JSON list of C-alpha atoms in Angstrom, two decimals:
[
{"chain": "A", "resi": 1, "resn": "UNK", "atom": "CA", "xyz": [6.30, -8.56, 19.83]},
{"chain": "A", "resi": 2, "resn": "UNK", "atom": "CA", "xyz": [4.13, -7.67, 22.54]},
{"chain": "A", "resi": 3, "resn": "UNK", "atom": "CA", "xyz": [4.44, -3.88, 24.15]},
{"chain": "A", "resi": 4, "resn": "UNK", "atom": "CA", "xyz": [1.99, -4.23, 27.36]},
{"chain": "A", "resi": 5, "resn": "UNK", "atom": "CA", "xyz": [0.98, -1.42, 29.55]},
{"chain": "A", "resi": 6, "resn": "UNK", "atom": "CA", "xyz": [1.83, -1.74, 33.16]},
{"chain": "A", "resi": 7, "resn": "UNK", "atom": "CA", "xyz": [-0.49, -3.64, 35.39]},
{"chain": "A", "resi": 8, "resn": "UNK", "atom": "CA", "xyz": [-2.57, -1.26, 37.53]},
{"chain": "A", "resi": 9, "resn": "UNK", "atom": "CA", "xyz": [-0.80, -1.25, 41.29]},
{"chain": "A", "resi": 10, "resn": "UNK", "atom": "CA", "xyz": [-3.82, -0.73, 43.22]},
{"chain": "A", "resi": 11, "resn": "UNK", "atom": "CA", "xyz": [-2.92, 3.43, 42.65]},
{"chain": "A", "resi": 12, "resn": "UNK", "atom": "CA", "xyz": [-3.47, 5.44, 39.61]},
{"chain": "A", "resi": 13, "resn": "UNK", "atom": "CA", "xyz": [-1.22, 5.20, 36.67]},
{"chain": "A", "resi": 14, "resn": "UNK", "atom": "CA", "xyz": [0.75, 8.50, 36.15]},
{"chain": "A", "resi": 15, "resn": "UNK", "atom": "CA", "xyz": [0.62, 9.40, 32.22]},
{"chain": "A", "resi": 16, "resn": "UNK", "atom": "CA", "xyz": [4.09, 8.14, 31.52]},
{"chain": "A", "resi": 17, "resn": "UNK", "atom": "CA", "xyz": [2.71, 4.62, 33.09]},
{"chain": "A", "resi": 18, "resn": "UNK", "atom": "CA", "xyz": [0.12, 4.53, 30.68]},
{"chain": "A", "resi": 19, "resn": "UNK", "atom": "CA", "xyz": [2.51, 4.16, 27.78]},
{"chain": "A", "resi": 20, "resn": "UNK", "atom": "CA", "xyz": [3.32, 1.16, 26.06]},
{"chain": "A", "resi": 21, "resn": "UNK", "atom": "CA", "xyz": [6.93, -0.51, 27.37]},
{"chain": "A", "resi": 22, "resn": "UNK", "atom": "CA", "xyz": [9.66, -0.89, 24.19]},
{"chain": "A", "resi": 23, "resn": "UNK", "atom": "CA", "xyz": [11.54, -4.14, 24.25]},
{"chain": "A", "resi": 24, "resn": "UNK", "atom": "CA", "xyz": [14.41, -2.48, 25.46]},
{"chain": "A", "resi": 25, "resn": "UNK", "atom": "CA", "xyz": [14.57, -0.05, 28.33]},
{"chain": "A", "resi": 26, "resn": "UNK", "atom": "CA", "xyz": [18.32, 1.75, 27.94]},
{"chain": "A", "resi": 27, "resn": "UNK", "atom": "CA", "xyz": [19.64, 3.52, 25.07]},
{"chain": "A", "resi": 28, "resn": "UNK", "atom": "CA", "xyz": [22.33, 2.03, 22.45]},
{"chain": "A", "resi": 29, "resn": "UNK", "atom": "CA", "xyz": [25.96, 3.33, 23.10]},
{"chain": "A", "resi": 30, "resn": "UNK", "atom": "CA", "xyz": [25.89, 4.90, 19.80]},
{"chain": "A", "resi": 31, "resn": "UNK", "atom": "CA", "xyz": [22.07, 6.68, 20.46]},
{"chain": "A", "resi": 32, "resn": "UNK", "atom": "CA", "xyz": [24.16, 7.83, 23.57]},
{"chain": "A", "resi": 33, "resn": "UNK", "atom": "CA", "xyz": [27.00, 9.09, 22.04]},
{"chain": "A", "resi": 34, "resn": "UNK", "atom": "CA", "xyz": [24.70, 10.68, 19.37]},
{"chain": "A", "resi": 35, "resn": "UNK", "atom": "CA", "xyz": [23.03, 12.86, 22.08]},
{"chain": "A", "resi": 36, "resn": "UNK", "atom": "CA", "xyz": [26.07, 13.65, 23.38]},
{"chain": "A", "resi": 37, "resn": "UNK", "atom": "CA", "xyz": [27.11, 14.98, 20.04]},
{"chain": "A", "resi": 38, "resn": "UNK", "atom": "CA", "xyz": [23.90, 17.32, 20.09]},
{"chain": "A", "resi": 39, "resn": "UNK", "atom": "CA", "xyz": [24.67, 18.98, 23.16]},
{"chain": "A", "resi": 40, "resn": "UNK", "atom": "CA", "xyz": [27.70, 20.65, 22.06]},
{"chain": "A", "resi": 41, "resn": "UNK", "atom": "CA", "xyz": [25.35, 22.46, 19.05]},
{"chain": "A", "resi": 42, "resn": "UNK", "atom": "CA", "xyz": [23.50, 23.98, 21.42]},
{"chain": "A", "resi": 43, "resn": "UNK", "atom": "CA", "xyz": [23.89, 26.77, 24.32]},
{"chain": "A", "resi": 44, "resn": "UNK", "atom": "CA", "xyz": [21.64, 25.12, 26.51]},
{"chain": "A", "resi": 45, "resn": "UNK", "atom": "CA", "xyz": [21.01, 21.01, 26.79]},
{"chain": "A", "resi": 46, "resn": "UNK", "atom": "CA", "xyz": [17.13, 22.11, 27.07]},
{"chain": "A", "resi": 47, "resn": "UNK", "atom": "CA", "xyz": [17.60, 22.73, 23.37]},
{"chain": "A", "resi": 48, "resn": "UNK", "atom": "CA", "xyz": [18.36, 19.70, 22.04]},
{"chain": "A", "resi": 49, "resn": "UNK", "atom": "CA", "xyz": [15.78, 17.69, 23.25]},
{"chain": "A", "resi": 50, "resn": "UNK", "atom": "CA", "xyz": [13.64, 17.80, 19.90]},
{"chain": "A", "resi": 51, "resn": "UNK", "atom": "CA", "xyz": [16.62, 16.44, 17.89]},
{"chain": "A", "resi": 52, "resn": "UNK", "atom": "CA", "xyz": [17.74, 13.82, 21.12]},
{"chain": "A", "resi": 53, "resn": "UNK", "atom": "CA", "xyz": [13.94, 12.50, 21.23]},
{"chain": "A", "resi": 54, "resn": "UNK", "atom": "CA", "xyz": [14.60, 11.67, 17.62]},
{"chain": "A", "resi": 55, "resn": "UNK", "atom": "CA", "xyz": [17.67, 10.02, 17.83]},
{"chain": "A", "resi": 56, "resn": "UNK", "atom": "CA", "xyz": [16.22, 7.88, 20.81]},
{"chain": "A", "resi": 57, "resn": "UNK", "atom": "CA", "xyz": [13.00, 7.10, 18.62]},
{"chain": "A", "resi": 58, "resn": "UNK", "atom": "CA", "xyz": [15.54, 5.90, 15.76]},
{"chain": "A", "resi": 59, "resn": "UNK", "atom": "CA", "xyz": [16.98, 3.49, 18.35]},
{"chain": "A", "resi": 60, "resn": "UNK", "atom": "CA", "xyz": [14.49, 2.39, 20.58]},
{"chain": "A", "resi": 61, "resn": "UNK", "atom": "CA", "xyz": [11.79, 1.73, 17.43]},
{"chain": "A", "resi": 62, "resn": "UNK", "atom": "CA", "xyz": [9.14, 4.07, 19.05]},
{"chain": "A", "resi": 63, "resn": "UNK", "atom": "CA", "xyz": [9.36, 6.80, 22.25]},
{"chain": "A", "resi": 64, "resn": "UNK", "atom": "CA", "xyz": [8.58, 4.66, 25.11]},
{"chain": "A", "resi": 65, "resn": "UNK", "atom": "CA", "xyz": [8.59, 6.50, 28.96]},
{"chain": "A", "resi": 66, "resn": "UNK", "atom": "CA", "xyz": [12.27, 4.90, 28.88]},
{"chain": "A", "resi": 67, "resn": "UNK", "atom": "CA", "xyz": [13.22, 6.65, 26.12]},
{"chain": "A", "resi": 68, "resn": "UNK", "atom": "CA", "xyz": [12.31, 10.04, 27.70]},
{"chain": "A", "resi": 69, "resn": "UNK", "atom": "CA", "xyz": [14.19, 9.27, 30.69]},
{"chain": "A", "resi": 70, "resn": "UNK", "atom": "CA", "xyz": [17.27, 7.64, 29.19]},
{"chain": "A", "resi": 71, "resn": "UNK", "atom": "CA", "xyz": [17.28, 11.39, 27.03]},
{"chain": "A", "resi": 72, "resn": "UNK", "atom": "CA", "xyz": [16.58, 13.29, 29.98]},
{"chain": "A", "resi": 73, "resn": "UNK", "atom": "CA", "xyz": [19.30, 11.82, 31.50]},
{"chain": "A", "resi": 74, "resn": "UNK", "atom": "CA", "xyz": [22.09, 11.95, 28.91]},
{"chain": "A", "resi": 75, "resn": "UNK", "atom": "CA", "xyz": [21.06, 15.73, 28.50]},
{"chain": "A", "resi": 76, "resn": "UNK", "atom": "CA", "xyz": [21.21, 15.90, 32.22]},
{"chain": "A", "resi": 77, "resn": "UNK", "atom": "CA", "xyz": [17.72, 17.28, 31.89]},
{"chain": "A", "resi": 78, "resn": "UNK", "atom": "CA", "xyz": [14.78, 17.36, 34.32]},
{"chain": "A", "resi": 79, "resn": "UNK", "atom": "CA", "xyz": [12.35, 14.49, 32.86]},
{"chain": "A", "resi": 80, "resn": "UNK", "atom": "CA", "xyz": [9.40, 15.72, 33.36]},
{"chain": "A", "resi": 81, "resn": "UNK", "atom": "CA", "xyz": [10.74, 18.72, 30.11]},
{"chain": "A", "resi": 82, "resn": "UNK", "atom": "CA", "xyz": [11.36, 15.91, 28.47]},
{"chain": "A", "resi": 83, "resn": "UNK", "atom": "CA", "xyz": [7.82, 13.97, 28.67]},
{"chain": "A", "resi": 84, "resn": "UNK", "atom": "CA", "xyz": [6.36, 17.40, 27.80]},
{"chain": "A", "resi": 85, "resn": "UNK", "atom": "CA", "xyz": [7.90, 17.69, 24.77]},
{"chain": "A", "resi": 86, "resn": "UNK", "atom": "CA", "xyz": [7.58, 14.28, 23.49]},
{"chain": "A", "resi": 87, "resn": "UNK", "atom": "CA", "xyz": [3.81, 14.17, 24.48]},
{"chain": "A", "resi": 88, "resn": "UNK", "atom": "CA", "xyz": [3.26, 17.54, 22.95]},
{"chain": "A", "resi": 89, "resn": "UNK", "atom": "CA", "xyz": [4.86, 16.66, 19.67]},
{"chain": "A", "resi": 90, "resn": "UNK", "atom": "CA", "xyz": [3.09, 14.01, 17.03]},
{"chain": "A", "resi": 91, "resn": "UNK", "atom": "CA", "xyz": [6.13, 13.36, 15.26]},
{"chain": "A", "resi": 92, "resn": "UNK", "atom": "CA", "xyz": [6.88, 10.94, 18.51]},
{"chain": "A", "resi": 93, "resn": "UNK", "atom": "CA", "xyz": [5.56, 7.66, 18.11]},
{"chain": "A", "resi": 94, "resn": "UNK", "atom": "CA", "xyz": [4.45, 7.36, 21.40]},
{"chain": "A", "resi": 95, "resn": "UNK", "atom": "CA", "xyz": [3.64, 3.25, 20.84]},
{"chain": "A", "resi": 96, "resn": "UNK", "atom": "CA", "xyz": [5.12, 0.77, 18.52]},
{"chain": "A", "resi": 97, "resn": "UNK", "atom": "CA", "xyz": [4.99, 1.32, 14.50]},
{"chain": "A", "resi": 98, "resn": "UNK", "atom": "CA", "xyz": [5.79, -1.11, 11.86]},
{"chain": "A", "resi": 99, "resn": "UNK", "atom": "CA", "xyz": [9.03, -1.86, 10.17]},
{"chain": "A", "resi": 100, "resn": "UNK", "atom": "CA", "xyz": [7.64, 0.68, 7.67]},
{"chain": "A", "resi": 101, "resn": "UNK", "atom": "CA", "xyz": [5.16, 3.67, 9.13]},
{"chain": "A", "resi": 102, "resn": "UNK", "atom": "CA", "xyz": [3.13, 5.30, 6.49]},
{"chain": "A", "resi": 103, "resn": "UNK", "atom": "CA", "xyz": [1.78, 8.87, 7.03]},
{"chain": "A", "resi": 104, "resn": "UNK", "atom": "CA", "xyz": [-0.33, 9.75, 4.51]},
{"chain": "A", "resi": 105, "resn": "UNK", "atom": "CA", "xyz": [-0.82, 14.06, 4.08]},
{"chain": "A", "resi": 106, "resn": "UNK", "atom": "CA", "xyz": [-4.67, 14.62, 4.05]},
{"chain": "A", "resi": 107, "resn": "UNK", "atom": "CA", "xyz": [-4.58, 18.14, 4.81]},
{"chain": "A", "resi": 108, "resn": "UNK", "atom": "CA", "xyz": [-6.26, 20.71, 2.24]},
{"chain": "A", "resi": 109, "resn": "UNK", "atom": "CA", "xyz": [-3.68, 20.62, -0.95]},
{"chain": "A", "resi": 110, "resn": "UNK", "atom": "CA", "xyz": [-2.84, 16.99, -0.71]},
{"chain": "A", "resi": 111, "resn": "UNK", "atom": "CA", "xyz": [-6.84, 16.38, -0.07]},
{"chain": "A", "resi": 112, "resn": "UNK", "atom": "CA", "xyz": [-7.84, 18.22, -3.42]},
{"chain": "A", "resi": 113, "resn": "UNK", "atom": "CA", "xyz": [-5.75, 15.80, -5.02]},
{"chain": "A", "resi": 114, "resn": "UNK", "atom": "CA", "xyz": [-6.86, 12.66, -3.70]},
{"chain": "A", "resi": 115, "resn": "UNK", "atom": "CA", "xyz": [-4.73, 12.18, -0.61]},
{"chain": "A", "resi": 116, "resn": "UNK", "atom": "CA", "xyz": [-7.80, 11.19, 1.75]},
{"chain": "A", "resi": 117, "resn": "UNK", "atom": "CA", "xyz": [-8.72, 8.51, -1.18]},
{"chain": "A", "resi": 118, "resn": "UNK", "atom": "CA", "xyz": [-4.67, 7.07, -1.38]},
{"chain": "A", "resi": 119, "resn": "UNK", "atom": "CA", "xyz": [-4.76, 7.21, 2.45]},
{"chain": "A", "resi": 120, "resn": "UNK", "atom": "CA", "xyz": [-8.13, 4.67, 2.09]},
{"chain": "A", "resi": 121, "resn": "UNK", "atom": "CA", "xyz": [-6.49, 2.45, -0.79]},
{"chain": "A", "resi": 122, "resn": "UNK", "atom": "CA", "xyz": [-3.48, 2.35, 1.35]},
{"chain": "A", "resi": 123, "resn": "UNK", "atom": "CA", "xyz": [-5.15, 0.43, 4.34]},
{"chain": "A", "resi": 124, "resn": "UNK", "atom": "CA", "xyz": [-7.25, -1.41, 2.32]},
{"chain": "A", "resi": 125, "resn": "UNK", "atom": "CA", "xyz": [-4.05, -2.92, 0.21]},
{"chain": "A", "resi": 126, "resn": "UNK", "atom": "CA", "xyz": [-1.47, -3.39, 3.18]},
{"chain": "A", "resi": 127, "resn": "UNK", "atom": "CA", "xyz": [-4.69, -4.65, 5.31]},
{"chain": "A", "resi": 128, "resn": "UNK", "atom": "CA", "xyz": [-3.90, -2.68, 8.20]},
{"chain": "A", "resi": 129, "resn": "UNK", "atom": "CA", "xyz": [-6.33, -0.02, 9.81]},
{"chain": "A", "resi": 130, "resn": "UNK", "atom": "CA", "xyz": [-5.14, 3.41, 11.01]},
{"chain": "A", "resi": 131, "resn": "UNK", "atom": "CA", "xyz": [-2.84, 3.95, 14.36]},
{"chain": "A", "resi": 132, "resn": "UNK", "atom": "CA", "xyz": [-2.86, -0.29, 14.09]},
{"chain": "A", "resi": 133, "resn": "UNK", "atom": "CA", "xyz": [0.82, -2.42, 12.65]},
{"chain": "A", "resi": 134, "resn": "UNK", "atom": "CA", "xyz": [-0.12, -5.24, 10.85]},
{"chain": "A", "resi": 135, "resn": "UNK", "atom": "CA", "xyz": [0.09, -8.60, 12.67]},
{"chain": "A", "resi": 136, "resn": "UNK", "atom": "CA", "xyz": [3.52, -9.34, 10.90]},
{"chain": "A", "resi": 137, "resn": "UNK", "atom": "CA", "xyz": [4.87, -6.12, 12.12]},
{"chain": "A", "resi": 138, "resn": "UNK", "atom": "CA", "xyz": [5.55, -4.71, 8.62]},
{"chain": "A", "resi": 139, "resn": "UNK", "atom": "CA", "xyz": [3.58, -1.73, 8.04]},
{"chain": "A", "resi": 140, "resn": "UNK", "atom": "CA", "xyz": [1.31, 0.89, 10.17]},
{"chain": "A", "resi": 141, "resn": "UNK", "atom": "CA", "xyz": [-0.25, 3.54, 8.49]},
{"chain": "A", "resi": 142, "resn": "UNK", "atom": "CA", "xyz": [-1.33, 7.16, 10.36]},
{"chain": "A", "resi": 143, "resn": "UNK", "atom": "CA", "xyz": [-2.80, 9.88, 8.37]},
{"chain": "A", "resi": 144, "resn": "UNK", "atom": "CA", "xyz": [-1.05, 13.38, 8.90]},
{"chain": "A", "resi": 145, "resn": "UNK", "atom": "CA", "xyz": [-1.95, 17.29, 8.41]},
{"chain": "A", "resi": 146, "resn": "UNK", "atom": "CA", "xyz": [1.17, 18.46, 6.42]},
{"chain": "A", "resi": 147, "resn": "UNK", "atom": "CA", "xyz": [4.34, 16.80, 4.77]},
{"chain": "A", "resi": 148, "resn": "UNK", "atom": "CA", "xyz": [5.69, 20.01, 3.28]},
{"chain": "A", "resi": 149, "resn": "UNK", "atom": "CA", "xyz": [4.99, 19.21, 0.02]},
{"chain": "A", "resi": 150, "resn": "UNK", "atom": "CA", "xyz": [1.76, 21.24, -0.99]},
{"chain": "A", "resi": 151, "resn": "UNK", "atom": "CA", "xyz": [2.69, 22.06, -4.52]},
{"chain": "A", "resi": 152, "resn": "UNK", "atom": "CA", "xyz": [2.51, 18.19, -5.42]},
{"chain": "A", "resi": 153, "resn": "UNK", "atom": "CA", "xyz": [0.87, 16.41, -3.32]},
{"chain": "A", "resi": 154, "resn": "UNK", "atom": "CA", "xyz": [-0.56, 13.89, -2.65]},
{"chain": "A", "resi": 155, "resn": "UNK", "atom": "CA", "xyz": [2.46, 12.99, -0.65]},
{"chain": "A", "resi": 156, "resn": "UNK", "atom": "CA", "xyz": [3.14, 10.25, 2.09]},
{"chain": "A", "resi": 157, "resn": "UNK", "atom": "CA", "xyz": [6.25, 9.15, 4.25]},
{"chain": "A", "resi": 158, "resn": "UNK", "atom": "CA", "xyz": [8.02, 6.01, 4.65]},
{"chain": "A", "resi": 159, "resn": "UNK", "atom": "CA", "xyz": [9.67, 6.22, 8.21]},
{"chain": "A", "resi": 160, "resn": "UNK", "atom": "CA", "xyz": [11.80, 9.11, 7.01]},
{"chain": "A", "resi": 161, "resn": "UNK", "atom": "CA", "xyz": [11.57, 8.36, 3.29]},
{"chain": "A", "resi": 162, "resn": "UNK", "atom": "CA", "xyz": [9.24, 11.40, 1.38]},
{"chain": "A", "resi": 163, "resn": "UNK", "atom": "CA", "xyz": [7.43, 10.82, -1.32]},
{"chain": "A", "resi": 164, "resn": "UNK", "atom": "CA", "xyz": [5.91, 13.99, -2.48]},
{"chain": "A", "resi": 165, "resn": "UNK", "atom": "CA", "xyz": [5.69, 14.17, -6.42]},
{"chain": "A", "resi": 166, "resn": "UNK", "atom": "CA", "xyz": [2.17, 13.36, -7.38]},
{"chain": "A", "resi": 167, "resn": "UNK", "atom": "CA", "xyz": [1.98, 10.42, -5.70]},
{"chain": "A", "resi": 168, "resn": "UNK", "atom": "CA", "xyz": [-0.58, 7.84, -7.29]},
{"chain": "A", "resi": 169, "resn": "UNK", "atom": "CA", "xyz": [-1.93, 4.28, -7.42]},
{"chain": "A", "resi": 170, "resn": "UNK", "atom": "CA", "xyz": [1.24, 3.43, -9.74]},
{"chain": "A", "resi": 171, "resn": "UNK", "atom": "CA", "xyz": [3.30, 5.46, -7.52]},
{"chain": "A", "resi": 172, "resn": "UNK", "atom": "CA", "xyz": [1.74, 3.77, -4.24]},
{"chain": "A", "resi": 173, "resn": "UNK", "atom": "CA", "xyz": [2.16, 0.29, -5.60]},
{"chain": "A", "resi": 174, "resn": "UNK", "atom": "CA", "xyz": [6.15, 1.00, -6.43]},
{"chain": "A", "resi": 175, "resn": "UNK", "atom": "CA", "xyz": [6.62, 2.21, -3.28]},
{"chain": "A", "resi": 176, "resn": "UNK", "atom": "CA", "xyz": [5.02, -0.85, -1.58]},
{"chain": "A", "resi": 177, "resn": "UNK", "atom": "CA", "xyz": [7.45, -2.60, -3.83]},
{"chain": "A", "resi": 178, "resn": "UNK", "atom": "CA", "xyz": [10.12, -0.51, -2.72]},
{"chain": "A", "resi": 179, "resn": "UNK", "atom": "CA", "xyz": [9.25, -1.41, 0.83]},
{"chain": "A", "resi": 180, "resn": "UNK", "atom": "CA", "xyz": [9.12, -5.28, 0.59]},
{"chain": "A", "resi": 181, "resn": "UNK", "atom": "CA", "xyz": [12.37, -5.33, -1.72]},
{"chain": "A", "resi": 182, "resn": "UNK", "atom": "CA", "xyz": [14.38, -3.58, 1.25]},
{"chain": "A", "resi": 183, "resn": "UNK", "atom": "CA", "xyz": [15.01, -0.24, -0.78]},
{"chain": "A", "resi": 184, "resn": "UNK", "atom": "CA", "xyz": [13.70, 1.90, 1.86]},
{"chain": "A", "resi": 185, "resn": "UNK", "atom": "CA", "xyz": [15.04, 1.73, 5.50]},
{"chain": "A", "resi": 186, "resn": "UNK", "atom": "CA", "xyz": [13.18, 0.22, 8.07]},
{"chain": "A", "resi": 187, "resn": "UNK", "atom": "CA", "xyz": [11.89, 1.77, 11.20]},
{"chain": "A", "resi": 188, "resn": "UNK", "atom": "CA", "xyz": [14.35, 2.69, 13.83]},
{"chain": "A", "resi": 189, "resn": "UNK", "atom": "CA", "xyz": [17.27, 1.07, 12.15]}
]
């Protein structure tokens, strides 16, 4: 699965043209219909562009420049708010992930109790290196600031899956486990 950036045209790439290009370039019905949904929740569409950026990550695997437009469009949105916003916000996979992203919280509570070294046996046993998928497509791991879960970390995240109870080499290896046995929902399905 190959996500090229655009060929240079002789002129300089805008920002947006710098990003990767998603297999698909239109939104799912039901991604549509979910945005839709959002609008009514809030008193202006410039509102729910957080929550539709999600919903078009969930469907389109990552938040490619399409992805932005397709939600400033269903929002009926200029798209340059909406490329703000997702380009502001790390919570956007701005390029392609693997069927299972792993962020790892290395920030100071989750550090103190060896989140920085599960982060490092992490890449080391899924072979993949940070902000890279694997070459089957399976995992990519990212290290993060904060999961929420201070009071016992270490913690990590499987797509949306948290795993914040003390989480170990015992721990790490179940959840790999977990991963490969289909228990935990892939990426953008």
């Amino acid at each position: 699965m190959s996500h090229p950036v655009p060929e240079p045209s002789g002129r300089p790439l805008a920002p947006g043209e710098r990003l990767p290009r998603g297999d698909r370039e239109t939104l799912s019905s039901r991604a549509e219909e979910a945005i839709r949904a959002l609008m009514v929740k809030y008193p202006d569409p410039l509102a729910a562009t957080l929550p539709a950026l999600y919903v078009a990550q969930e469907d389109m695997g990552f938040t490619s420049l399409a992805a932005m437009k397709a939600v400033a469009r269903v929002l009926q949105i200029p798209e340059g708010h909406v490329y703000g916003v997702a380009t502001f916000y790390t919570m956007y996979q701005k390029k392609p992930v693997g069927r299972f992203h792993i962020q790892v919280c290395t920030n100071l509570c989750c550090a103190l109790r060896g989140g920085a070294q599960l982060f490092e046996r992490l890449c080391e046993r899924l072979k993949v290196h940070p902000g890279e998928v694997s070459p089957d497509g399976l995992w990519s791991v990212e290290e993060v600031e904060c999961l929420g879960s201070c009071g016992s970390g270490p913690c990590l995240q499987v797509n949306q899956e948290t795993y914040d109870e003390f989480v170990d080499d015992a721990r790490l290896d179940q959840i790999i486990e977990a991963c490969r046995c289909g228990d935990v929902p892939e990426w953008g399905k």
